[in-house]
Short mmCIF file of C-alpha atoms and ligand atoms in Angstrom, two decimals:
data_model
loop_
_atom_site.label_atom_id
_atom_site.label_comp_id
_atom_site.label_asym_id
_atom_site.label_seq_id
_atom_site.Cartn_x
_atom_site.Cartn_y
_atom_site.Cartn_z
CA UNK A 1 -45.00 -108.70 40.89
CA UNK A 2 -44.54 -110.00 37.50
CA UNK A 3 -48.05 -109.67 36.85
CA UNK A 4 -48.19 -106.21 37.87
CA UNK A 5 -45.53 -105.16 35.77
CA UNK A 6 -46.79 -107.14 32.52
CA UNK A 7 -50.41 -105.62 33.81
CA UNK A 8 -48.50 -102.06 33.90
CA UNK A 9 -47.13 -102.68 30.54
CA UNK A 10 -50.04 -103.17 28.73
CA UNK A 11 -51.61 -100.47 30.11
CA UNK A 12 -48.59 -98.06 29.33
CA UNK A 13 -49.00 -99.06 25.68
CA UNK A 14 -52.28 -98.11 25.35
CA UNK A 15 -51.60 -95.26 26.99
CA UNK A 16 -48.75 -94.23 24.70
CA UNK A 17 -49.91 -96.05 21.32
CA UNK A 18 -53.57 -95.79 21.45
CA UNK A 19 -54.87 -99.62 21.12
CA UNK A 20 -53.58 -102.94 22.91
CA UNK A 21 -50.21 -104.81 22.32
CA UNK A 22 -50.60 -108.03 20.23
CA UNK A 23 -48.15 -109.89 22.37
CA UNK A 24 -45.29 -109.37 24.98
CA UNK A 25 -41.61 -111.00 25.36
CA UNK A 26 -39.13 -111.19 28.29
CA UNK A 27 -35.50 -111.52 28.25
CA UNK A 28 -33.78 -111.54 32.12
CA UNK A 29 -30.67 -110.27 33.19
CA UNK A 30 -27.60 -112.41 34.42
CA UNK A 31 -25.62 -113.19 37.30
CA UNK A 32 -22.07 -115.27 36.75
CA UNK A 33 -21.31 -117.34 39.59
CA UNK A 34 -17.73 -118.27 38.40
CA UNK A 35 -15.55 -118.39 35.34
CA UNK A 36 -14.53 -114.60 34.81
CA UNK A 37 -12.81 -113.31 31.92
CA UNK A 38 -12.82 -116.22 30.52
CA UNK A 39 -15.23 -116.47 27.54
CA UNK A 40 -12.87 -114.60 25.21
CA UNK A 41 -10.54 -116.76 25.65
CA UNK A 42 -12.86 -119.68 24.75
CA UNK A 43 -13.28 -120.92 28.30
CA UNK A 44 -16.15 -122.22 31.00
CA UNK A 45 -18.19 -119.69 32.96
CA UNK A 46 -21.35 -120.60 35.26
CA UNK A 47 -24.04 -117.84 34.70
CA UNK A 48 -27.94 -117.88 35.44
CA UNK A 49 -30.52 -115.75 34.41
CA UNK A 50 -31.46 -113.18 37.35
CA UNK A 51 -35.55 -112.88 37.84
CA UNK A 52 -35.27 -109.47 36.77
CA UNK A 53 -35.74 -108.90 33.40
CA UNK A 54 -36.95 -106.24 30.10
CA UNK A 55 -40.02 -106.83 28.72
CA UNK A 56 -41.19 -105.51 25.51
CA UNK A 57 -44.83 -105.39 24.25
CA UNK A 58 -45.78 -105.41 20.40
CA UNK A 59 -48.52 -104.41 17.99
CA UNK A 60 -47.35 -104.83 14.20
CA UNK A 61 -48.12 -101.95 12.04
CA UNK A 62 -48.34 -102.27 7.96
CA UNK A 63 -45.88 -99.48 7.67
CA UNK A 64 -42.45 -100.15 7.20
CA UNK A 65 -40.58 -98.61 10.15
CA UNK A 66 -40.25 -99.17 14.35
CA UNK A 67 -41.28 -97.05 16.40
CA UNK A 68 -39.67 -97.62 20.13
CA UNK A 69 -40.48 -96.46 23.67
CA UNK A 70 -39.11 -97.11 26.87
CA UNK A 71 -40.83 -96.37 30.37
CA UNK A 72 -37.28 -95.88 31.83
CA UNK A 73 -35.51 -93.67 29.08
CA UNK A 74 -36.74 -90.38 27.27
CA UNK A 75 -37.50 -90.25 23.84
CA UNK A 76 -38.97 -91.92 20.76
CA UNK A 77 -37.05 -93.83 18.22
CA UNK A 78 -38.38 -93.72 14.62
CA UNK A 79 -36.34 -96.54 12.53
CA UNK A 80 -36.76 -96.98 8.98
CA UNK A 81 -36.72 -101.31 7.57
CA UNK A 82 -34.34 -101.58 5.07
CA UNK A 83 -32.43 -98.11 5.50
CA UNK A 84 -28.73 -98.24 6.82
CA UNK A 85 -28.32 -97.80 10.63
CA UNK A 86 -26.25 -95.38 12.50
CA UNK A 87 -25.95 -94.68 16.32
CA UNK A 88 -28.63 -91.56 17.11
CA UNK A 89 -27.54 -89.60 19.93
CA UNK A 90 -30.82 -88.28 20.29
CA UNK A 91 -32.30 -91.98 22.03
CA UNK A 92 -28.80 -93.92 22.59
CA UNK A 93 -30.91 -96.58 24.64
CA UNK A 94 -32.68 -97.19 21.14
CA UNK A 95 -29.35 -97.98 19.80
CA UNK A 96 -29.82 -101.65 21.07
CA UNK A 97 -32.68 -102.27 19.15
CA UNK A 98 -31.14 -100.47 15.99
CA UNK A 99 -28.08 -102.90 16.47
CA UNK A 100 -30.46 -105.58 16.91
CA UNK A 101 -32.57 -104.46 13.76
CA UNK A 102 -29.09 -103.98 11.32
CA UNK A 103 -28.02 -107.61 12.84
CA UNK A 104 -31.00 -109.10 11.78
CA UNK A 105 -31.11 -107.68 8.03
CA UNK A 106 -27.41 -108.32 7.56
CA UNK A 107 -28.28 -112.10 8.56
CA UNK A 108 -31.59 -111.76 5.65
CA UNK A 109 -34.40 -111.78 8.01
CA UNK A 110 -36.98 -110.17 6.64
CA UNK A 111 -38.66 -107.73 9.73
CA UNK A 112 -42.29 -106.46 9.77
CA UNK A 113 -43.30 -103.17 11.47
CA UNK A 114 -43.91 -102.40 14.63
CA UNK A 115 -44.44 -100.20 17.83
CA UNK A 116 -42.80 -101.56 20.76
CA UNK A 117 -42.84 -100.23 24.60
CA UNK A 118 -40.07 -101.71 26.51
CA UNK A 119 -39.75 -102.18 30.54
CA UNK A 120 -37.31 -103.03 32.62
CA UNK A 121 -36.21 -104.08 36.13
CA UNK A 122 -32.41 -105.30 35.90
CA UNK A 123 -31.07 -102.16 37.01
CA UNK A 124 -29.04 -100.35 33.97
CA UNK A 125 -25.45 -100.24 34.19
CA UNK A 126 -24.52 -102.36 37.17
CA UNK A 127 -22.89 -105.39 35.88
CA UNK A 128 -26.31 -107.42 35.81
CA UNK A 129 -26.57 -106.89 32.09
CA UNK A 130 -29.50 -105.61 31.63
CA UNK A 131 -27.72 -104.54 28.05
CA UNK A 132 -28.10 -108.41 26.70
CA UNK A 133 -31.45 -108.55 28.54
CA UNK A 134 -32.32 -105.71 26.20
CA UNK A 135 -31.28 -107.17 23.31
CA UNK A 136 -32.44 -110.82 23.58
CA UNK A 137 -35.90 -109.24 24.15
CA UNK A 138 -35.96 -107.23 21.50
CA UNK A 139 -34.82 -109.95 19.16
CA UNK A 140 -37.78 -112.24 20.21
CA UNK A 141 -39.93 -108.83 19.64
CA UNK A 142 -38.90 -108.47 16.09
CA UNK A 143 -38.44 -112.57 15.20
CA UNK A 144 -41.91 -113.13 16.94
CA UNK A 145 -43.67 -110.01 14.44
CA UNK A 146 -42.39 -111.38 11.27
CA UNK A 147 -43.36 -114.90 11.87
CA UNK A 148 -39.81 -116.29 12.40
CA UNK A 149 -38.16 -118.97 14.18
CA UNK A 150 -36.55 -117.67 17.29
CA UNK A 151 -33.26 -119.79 17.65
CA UNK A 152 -31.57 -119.24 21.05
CA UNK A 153 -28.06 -120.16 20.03
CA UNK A 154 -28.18 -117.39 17.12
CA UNK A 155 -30.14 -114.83 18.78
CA UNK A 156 -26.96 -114.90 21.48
CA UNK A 157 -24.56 -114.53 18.98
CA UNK A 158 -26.82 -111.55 17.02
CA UNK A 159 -27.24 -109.74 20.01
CA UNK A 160 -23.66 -110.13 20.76
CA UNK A 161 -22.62 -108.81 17.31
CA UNK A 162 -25.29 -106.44 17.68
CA UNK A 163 -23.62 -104.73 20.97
CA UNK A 164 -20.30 -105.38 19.70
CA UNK A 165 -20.67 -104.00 15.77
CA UNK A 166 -22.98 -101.34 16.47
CA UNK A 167 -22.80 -100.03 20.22
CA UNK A 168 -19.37 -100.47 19.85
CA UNK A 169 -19.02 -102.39 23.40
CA UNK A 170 -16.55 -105.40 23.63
CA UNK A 171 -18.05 -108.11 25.29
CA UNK A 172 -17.59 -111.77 25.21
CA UNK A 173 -21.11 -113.91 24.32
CA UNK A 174 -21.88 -114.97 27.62
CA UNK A 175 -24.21 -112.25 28.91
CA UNK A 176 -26.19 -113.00 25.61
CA UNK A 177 -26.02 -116.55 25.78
CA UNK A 178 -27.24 -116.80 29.57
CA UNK A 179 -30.06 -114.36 28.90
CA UNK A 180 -31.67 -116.33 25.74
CA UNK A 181 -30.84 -120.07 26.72
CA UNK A 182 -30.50 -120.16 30.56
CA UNK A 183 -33.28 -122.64 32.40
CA UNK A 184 -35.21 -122.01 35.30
CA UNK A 185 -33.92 -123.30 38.48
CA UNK A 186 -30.64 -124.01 36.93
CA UNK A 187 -27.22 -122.40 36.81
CA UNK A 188 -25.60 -122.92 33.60
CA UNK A 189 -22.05 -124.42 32.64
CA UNK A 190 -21.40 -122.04 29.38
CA UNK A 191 -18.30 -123.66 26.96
CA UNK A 192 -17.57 -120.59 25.21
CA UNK A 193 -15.72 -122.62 22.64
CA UNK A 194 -18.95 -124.13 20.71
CA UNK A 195 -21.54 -121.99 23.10
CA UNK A 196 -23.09 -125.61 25.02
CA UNK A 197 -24.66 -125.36 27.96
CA UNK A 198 -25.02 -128.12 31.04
CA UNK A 199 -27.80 -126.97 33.25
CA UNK A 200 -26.77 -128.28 36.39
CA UNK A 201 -28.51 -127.82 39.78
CA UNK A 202 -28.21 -124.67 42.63
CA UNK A 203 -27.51 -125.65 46.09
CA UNK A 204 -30.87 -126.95 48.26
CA UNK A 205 -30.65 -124.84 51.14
CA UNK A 206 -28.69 -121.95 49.66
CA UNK A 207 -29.41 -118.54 47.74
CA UNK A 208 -27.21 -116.55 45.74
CA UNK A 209 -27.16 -112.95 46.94
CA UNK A 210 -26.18 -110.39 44.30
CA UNK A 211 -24.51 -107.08 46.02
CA UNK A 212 -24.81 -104.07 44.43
CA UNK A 213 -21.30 -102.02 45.46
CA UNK A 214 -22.85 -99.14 43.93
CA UNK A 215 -19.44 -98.04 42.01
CA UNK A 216 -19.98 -97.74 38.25
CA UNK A 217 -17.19 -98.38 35.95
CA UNK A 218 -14.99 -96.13 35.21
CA UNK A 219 -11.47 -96.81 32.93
CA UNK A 220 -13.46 -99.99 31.90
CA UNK A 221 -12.96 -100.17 28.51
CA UNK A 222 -8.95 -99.38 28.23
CA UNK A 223 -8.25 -102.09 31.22
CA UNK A 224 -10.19 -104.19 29.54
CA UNK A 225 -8.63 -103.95 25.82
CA UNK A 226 -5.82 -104.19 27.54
CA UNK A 227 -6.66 -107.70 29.62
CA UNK A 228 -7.32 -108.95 26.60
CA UNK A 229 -4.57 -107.79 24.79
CA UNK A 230 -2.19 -109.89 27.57
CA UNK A 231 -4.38 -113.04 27.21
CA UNK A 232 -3.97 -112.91 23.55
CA UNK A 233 0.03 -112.44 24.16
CA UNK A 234 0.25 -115.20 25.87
CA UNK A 235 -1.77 -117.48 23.80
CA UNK A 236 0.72 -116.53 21.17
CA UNK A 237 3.33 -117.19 23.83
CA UNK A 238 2.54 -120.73 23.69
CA UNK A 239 1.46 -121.29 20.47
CA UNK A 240 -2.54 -121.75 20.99
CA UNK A 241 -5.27 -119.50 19.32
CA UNK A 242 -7.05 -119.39 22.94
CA UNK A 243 -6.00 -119.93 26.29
CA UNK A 244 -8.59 -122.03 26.77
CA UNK A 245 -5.53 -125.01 25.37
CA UNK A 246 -2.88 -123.76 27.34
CA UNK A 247 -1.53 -124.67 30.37
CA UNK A 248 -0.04 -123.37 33.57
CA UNK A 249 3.06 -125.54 32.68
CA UNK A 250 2.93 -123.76 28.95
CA UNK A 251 2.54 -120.18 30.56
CA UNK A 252 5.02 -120.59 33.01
CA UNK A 253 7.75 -121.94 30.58
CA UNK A 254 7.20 -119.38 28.05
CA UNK A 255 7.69 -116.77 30.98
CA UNK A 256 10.86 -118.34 31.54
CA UNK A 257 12.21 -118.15 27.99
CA UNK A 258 11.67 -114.38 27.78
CA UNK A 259 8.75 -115.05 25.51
CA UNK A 260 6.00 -113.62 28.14
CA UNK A 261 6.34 -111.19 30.33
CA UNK A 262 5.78 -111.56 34.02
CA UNK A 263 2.33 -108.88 34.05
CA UNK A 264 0.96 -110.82 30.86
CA UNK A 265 1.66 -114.64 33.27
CA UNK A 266 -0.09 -113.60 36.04
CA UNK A 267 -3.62 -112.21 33.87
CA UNK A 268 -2.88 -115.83 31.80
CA UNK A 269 -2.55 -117.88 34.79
CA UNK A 270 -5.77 -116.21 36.72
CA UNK A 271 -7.35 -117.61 33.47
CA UNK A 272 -6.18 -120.98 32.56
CA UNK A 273 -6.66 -121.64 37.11
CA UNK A 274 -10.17 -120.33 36.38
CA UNK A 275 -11.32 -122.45 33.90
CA UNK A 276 -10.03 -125.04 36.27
CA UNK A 277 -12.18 -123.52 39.02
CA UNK A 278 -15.29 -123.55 37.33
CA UNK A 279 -15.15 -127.01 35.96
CA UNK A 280 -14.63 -127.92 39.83
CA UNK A 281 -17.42 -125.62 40.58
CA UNK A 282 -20.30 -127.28 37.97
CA UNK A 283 -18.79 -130.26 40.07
CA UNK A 284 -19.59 -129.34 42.97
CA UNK A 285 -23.22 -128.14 42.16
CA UNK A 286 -23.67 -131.68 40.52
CA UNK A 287 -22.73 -133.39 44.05
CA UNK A 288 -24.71 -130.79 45.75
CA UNK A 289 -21.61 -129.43 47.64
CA UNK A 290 -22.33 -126.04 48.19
CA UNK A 291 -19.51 -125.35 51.09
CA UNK A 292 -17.47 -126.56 48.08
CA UNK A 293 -18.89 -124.37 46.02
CA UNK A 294 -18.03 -120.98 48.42
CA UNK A 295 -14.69 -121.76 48.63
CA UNK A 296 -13.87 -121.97 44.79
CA UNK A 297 -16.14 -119.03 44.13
CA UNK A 298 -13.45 -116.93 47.35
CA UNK A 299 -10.59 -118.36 45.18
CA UNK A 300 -12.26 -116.61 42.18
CA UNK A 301 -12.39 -113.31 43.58
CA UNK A 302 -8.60 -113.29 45.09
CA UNK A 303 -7.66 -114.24 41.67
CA UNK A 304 -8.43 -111.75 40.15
CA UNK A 305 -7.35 -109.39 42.64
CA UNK A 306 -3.72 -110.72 42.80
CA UNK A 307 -3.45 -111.95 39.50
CA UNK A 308 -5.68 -110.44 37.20
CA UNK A 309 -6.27 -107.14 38.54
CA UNK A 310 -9.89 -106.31 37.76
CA UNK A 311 -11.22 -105.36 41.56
CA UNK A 312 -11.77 -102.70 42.74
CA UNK A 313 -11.35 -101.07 47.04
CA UNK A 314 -15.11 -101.58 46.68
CA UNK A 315 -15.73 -104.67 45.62
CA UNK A 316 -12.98 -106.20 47.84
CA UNK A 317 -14.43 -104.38 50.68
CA UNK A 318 -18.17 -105.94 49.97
CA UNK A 319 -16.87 -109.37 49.19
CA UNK A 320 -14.62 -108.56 52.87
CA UNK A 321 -17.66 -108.29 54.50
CA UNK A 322 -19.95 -110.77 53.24
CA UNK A 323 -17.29 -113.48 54.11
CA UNK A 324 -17.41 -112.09 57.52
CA UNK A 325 -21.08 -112.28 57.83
CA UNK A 326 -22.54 -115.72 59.32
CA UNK A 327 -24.00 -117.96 56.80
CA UNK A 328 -21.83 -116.90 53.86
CA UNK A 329 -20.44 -119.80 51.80
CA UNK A 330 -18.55 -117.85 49.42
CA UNK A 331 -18.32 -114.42 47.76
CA UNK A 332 -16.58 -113.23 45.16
CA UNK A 333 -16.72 -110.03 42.11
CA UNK A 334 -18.90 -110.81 39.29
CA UNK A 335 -19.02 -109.05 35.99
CA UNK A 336 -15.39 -107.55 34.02
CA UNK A 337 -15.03 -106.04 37.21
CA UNK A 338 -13.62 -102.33 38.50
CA UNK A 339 -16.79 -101.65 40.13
CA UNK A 340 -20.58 -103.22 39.71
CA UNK A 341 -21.61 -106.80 41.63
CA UNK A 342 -20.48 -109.17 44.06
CA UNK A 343 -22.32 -112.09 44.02
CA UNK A 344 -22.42 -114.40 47.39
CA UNK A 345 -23.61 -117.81 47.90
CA UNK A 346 -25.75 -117.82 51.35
CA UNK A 347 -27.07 -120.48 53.38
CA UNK A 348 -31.27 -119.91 52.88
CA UNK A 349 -31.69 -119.28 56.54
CA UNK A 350 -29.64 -116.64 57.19
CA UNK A 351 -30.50 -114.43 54.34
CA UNK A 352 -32.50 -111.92 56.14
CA UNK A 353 -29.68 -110.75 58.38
CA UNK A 354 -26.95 -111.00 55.55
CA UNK A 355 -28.32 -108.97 53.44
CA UNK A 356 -29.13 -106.30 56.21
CA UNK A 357 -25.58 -106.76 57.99
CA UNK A 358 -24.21 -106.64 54.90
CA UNK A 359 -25.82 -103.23 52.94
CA UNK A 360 -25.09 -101.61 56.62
CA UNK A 361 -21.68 -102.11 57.20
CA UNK A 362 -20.68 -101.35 53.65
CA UNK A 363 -22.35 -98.43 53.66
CA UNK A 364 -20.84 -97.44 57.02
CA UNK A 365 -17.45 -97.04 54.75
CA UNK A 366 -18.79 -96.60 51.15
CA UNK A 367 -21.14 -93.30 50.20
CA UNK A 368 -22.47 -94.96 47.30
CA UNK A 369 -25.94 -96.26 46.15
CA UNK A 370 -25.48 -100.20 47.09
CA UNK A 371 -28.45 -102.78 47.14
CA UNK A 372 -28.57 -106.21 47.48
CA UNK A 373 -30.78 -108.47 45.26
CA UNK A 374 -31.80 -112.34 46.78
CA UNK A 375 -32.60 -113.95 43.36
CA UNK A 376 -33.33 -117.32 42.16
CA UNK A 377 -32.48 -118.67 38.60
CA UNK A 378 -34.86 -117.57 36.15
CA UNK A 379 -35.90 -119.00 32.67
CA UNK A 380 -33.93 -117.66 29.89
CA UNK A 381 -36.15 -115.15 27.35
CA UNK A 382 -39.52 -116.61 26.01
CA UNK A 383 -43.01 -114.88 25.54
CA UNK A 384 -44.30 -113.10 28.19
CA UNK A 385 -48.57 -114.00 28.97
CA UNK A 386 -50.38 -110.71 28.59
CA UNK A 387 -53.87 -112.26 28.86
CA UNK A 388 -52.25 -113.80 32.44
CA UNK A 389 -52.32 -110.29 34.21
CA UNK A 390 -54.45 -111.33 37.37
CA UNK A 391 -52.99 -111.56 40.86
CA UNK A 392 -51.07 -114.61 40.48
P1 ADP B 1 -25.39 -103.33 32.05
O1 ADP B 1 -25.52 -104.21 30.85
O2 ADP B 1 -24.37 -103.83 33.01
O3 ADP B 1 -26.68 -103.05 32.74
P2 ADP B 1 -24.60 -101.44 30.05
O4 ADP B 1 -23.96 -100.12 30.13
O5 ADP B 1 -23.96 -102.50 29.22
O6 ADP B 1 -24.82 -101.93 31.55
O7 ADP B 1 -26.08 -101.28 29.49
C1 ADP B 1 -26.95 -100.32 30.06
C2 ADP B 1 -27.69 -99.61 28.94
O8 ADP B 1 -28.69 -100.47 28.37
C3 ADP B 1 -28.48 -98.41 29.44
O9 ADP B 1 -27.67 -97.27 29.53
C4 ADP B 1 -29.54 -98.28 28.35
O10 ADP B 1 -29.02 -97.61 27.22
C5 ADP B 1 -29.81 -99.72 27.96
N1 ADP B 1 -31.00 -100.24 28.67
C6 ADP B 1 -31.08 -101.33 29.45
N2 ADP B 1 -32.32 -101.50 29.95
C7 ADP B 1 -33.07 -100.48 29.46
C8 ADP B 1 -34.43 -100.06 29.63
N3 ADP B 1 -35.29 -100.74 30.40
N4 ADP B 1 -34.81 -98.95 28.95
C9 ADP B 1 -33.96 -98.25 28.18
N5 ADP B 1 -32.67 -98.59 28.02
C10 ADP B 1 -32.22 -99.68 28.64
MG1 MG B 2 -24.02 -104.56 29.41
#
């Protein structure tokens, strides 16, 4: 499959640019098993990279300017080196790259031209990031053309700034962070504080199941601002820059003083519980308890329906069902929440028949475009093989 769409790639580009790619990069999207809404606040989350991903082939040019296609978006983006950036309404997928190219001069690396055809599988705008997987891959693009070392701890945080500063979306650095540094195989304990990483092991015997509820975010933005706004309050509460040093004891006498309200406690306890949760939940994949596992990632999810108030009728309803289904370990929201993923942690054997019971009783209720994605954990962004395009 992989080969076929590297294969398809190439071929597109020659198609579109006249002459073969030099070389091709990958950057996957990301699934967060636990630790939600937590890496503002400096906390733990436990992504892994999703083995869906964008891919972006290259042939440098001596002129100095980008030219950018995409086989799943209209339109050509023409973007000058060296010239100030601004949003073009005309291509707003290019704005990615053009965040991605201002980044990278801001920071003085010195880019070479190029023409660049992107693909990509991570399905846009359901909570599987396929935003950062954008990104990450078209920083290796441009780093990889001018000759440069490609540094996965700064290519996160450029590609965060890049989405931030120039798309003008608030997001936290994990998405980034999972895409570029995340190891095959492995889920990934993310401390927001420094931006480490502990690979630690998926359950033998289980598969994570990622649930597409098919409801795009709406209200997103002001629920989140607003989130964070409370999390920040009640850092202040207690006297901490992050919640990531407070505690539940802090929180709850700070409540009690008049010094937080009651709305702003419950968002700061989900928090402060679910930093708790995840450490328990790297744990647990470290002692290979995955029944341990499913019933911290169920805590997850009715956290932050009770406390923290990011689900959504939808994804309560999927996550309903999936714990219903026979099999299921665990299953929770993943993603800011208000619509997008569930992800579900599913004993190997009884895949097949979750994932069908599953899509069909959801969609008995729901008249929306739900899937359901079995993935394993994918390498984090790298160079993609273009001379590797048989049927492997
Ligand atoms: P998510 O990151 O959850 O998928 P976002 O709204 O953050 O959702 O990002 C989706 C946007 O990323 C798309 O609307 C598009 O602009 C851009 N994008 C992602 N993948 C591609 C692609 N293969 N081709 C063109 N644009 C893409
Ligand atoms: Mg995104």
């Amino acid at each position: 499959m992989r080969h076929e769409r590297t294969r398809q790639l190439s071929a597109g580009f020659a198609e579109v640019y006249g002459r073969q790619p030099a070389f091709a990069v990958r950057a996957p999207g990301r699934v967060n098993l636990i630790g939600e809404h937590t890496d503002y606040n400096e906390g733990f989350c436990l992504p892994m990279a999703i083995d869906r991903d964008v891919q972006i082939a290259v042939a440098p040019v001596t002129a100095g300017r980008i030219r950018a296609r995409s086989c799943e978006a209209d339109g050509e983006a023409l973007i000058r080196l060296g010239e100030p950036l601004a949003p073009d309404a005309a291509t707003p997928w290019a704005d990615y790259l053009r965040g991605c190219i201002q980044v990278l001069q801001q920071a003085g690396e010195e880019l070479v031209g190029c023409d660049l055809l992107l693909t990509g599988d991570v399905p846009l705008g359901s909570g599987l990031s396929s935003s950062a997987a954008l990104e990450v891959a078209t920083m290796h693009a441009l780093l990889r053309a001018a000759g440069r070392p490609r540094p996965g701890t700064a290519i996160a945080r450029w590609a965060q700034r890049a989405e931030n500063d120039f798309v003008g979306t608030h997001c936290g650095i994990l998405d980034q962070l999972a895409s570029s540094c995340a190891e095959a195989g492995r889920a990934m304990l993310m401390d927001c504080r420094d931006c480490s990483l502990q690979p630690v092991p998926l359950p033998a015997g289980g598969r994570i199941v990622i649930a597409d509820t098919g409801k795009r975010r709406g209200l997103v933005d002001s629920a989140y601002n607003q989130r964070r706004a409370q999390c920040e309050a009640g850092a202040a509460a207690v006297g901490v820059a992050y919640l990531r040093d407070a505690t539940l004891h802090q929180l709850q006498a700070a409540a009690a003083d008049g010094r937080l309200d009651a709305d702003s406690l419950a968002r700061c306890q989900h928090v402060v519980a679910e930093n708790g949760r995840t450490l328990a939940a790297a744990a647990c994949l470290r002692a290979g308890d995955a029944a341990a596992l499913g019933q911290l990632m169920d805590q997850s999810h009715d956290d932050l329906r009770q406390r923290f108030g990011v689900t959504c009728a939808e994804l309560d309803a999927m996550t309903g069902i999936a714990r219903s289904l026979p099999g299921c370990l665990g299953s929770r929201m993943t993603g800011a929440g208000f619509g997008g993923c569930t992800v579900s942690l599913v004993v190997e054997s009884a895949v097949p028949a979750f994932t069908e019971s599953l899509l069909a009783r959801y969609n008995q209720d729901w008249d929306l475009p739900a899937a359901v994605y079995v993935t394993g954990a994918a390498a984090g962004a790298g160079d993609v093989d273009l001379e590797d395009t048989g049927d492997g």
